[in-house]
Tab-separated table of C-alpha atoms in Angstrom:
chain	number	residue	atom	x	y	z
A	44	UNK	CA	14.802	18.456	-1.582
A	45	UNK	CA	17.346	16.034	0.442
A	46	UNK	CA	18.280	16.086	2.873
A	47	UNK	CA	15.639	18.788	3.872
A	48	UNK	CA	14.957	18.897	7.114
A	49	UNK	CA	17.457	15.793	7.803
A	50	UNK	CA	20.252	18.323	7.693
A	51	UNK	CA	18.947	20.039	10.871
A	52	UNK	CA	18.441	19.407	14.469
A	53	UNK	CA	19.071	15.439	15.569
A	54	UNK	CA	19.877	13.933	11.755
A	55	UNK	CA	21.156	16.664	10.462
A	56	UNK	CA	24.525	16.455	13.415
A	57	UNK	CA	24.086	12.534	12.892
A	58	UNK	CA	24.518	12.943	9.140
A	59	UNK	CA	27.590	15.432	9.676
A	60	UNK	CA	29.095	12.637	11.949
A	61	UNK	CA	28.580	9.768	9.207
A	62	UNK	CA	25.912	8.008	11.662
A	63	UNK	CA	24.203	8.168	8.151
A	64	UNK	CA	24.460	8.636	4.743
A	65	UNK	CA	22.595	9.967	1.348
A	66	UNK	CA	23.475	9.954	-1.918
A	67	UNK	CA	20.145	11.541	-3.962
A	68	UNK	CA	20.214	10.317	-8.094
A	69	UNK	CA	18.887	12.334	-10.443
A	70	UNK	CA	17.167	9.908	-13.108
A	71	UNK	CA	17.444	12.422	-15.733
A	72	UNK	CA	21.241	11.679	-15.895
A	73	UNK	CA	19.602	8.353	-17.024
A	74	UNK	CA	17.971	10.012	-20.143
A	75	UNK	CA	18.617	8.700	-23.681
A	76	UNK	CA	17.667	12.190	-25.532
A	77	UNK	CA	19.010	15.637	-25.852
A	78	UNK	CA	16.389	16.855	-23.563
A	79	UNK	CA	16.698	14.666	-20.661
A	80	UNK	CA	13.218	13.065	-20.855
A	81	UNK	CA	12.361	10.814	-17.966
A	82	UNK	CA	8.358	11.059	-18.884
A	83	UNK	CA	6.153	10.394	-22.043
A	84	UNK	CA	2.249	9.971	-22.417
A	85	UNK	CA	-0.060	7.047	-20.620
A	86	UNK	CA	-0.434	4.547	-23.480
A	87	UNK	CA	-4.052	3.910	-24.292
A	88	UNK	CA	-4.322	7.797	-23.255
A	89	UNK	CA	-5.558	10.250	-20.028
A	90	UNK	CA	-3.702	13.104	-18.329
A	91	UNK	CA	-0.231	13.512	-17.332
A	92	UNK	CA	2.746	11.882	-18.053
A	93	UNK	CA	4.370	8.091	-17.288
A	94	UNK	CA	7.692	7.612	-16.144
A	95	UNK	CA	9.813	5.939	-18.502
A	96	UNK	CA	10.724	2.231	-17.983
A	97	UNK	CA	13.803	2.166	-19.499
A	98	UNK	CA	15.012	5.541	-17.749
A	99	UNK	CA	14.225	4.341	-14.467
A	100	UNK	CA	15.369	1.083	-14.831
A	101	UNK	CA	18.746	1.935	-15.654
A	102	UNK	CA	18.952	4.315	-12.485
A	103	UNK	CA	17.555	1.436	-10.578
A	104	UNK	CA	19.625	-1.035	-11.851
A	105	UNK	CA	23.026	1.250	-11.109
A	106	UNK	CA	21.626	1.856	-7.654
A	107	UNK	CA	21.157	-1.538	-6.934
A	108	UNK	CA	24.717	-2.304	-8.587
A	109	UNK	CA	26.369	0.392	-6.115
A	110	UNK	CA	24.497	-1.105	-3.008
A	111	UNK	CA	23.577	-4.907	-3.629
A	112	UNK	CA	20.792	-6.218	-1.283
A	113	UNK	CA	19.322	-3.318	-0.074
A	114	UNK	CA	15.582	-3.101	-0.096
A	115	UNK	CA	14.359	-1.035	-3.392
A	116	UNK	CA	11.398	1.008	-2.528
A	117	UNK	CA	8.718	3.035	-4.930
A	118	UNK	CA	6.334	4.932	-3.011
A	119	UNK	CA	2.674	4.415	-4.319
A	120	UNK	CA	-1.201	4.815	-2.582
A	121	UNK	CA	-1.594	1.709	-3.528
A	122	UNK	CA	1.198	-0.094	-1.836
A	123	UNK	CA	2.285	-1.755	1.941
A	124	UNK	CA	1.349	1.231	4.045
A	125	UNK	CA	4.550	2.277	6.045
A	126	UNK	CA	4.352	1.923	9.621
A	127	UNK	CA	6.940	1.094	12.588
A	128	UNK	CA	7.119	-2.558	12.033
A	129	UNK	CA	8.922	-1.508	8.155
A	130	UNK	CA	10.537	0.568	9.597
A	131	UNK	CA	12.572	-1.231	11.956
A	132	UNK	CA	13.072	-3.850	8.821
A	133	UNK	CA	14.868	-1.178	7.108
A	134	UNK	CA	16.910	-0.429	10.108
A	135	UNK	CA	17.638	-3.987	10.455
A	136	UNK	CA	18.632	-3.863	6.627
A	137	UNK	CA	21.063	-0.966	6.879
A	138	UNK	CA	19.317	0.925	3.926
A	139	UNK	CA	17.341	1.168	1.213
A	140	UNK	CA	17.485	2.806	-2.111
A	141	UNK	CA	14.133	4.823	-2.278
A	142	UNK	CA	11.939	5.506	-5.553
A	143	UNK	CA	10.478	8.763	-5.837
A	144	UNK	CA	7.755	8.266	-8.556
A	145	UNK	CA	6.751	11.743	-10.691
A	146	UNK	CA	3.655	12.927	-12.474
A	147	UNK	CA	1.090	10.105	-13.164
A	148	UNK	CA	3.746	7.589	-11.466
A	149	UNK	CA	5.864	5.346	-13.239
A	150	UNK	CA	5.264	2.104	-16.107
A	151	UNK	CA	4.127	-0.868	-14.651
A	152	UNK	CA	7.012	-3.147	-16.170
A	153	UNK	CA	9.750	-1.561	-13.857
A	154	UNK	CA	7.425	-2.588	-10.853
A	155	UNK	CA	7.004	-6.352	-12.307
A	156	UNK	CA	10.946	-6.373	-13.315
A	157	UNK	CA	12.597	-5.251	-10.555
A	158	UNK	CA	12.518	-6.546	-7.105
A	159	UNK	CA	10.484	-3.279	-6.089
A	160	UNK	CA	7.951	-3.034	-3.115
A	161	UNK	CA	5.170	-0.398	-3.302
A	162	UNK	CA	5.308	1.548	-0.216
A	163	UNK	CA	2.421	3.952	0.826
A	164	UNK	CA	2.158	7.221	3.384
A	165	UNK	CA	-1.644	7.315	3.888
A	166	UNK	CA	-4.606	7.209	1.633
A	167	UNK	CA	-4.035	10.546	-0.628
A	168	UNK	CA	-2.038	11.231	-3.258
A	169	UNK	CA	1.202	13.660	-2.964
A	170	UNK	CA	2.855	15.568	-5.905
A	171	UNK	CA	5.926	13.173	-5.748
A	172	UNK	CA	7.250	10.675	-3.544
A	173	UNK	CA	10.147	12.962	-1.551
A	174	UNK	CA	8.265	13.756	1.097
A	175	UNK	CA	7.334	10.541	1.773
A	176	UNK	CA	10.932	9.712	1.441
A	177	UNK	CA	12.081	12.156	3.888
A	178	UNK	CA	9.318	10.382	6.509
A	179	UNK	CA	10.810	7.105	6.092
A	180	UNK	CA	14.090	8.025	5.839
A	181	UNK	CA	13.417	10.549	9.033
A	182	UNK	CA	11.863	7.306	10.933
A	183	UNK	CA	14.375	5.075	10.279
A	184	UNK	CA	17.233	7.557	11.503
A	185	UNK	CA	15.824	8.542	14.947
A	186	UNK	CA	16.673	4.499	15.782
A	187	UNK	CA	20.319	4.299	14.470
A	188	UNK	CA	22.626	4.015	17.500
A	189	UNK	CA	24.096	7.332	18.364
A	190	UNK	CA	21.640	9.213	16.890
A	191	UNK	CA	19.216	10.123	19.653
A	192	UNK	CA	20.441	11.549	22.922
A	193	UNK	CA	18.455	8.815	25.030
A	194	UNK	CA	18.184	5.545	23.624
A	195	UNK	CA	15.337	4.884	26.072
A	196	UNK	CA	13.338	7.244	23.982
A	197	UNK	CA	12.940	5.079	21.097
A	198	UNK	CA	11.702	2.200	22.785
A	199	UNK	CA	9.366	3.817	24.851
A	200	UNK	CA	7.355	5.886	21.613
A	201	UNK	CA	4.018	5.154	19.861
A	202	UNK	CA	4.696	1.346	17.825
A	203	UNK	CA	7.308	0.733	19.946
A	204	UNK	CA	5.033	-2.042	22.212
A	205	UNK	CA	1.747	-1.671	19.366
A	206	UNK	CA	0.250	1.085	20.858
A	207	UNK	CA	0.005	4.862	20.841
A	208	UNK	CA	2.454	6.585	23.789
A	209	UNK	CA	1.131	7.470	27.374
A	210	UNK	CA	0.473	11.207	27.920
A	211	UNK	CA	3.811	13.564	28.560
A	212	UNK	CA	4.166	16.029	31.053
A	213	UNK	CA	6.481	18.417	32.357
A	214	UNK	CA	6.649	21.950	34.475
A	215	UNK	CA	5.047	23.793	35.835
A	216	UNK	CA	3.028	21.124	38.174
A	217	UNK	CA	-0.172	23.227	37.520
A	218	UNK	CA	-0.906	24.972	34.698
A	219	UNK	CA	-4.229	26.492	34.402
A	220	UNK	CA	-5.948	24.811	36.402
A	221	UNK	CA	-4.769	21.730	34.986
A	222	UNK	CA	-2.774	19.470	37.241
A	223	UNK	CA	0.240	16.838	36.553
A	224	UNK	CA	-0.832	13.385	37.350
A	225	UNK	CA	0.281	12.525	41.288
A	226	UNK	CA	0.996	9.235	40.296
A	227	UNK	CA	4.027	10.712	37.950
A	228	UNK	CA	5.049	12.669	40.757
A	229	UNK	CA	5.869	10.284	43.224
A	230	UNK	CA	8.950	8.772	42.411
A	231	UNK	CA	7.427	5.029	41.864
A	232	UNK	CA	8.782	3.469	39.367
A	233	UNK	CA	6.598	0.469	39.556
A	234	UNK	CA	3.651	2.694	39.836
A	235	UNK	CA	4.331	5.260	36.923
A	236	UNK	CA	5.318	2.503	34.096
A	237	UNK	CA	1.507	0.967	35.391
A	238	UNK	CA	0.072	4.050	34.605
A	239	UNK	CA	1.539	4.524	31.511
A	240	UNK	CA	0.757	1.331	30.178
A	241	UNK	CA	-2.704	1.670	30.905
A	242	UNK	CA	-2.881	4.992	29.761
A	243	UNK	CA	-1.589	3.554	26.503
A	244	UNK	CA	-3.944	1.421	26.164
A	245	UNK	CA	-6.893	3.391	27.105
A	246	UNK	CA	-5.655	6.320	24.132
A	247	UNK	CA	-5.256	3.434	21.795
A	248	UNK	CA	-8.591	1.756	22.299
A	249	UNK	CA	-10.231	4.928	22.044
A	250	UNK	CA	-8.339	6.467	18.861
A	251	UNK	CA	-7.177	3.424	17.155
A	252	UNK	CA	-9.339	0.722	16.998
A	253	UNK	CA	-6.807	-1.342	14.349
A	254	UNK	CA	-3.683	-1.129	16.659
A	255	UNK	CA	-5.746	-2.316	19.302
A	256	UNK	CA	-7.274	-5.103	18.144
A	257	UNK	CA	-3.476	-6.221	16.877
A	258	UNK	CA	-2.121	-5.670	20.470
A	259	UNK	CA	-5.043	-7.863	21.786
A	260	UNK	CA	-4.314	-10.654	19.876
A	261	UNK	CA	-0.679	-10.210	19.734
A	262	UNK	CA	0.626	-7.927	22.132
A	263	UNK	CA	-0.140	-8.823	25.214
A	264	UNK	CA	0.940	-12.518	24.542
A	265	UNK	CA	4.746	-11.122	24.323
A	266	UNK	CA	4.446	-11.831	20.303
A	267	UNK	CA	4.508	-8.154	20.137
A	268	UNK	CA	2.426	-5.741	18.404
A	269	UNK	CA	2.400	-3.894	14.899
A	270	UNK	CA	3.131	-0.589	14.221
């Protein structure tokens, strides 16, 4: 599953350069029996299978050994929802070694042992935590230096100021019956980044209702907004 769709396009030539780097464990090396089990049954009973805590723990603990002080992270529903602001921490940090729970997820003591912190997507529940890996991993990326062609770009997305990005356009000018915005036609500066701010703010007062109320109270006071 890794590096996915990181190998392609943007990451993928960034990776091949050594902008970035992966190295993907499999916890079954970790196993103590002749089967490789990583799993057993929920104590006090129920469906599905439990990680192991003494399985993970020793991947975690050799990960952690390999790359000291780097963030350990275990994705969950019931964890810090991931959104621009982490991700810029982890960008900041220059890694992370990233949990991918299994089955019914994984026993509590690893979570209460190790310096883990629960991470979550959204509010629904995946078949594993890989694809929320490859999100993160795919957001913090795009912001490495070197790795996008304009650097502009990432400053100027959705999060980037706490709210959702302005409207894009390109050619043809008119396209059924639909026209480009003058005010992006007319070559002032001044003018388009007043329209785009506004137009930010309109599409995040409308659709997102949490961001704005953030960028109101932070925002706009040059604190900055969340993700």
């Amino acid at each position: 599953m890794f590096p996915g769709p990181l190998g392609i396009s943007l990451a993928g030539r960034a990776l091949e350069r050594g902008l970035w780097s992966l190295q993907a464990v499999d916890i079954r090396d970790y196993a103590r029996d002749k089967h490789r089990s990583v799993d057993d049954t929920p104590c006090g009973g129920g469906p599905g299978m439990v990680m192991r805590a003494d399985v993970l723990a020793a991947a975690v603990d050799d990960a952690m050994a390999a790359q000291p002080g780097l963030p350990l992270i275990y994705f969950s529903p019931r964890g810090r929802r991931m959104d621009q602001a982490l991700v810029q921490e982890l960008r900041v940090a220059g890694g992370a070694t990233l949990i991918c729970g299994r089955f019914e997820g994984v026993d509590e003591r690893v979570l209460e042992a190790r310096p883990i912190t629960e991470v979550s997507l959204g509010d629904f529940v995946l078949s594993g935590g890989e694809l929320a890996a490859l999100a993160l991993m795919d957001a913090v990326v795009r912001l490495l230096p070197g790795v996008m062609g304009e650097q502009a770009s990432a400053t100027e997305e959705s999060f980037s100021a706490g709210l959702l990005e302005y409207p894009q356009y390109t050619r043809p000018i008119e396209w059924e019956g639909r026209a480009v915005p003058e005010v992006l036609l007319s070559g002032h500066h001044e003018k388009i980044a007043a329209w785009r701010r506004a137009m930010a703010e309109q599409i995040t007062a409308e659709r997102r209702l949490d961001l704005w109320e953030s960028y109101r109270r932070f925002g706009k006071s040059g604190r900055g907004g969340e993700g």
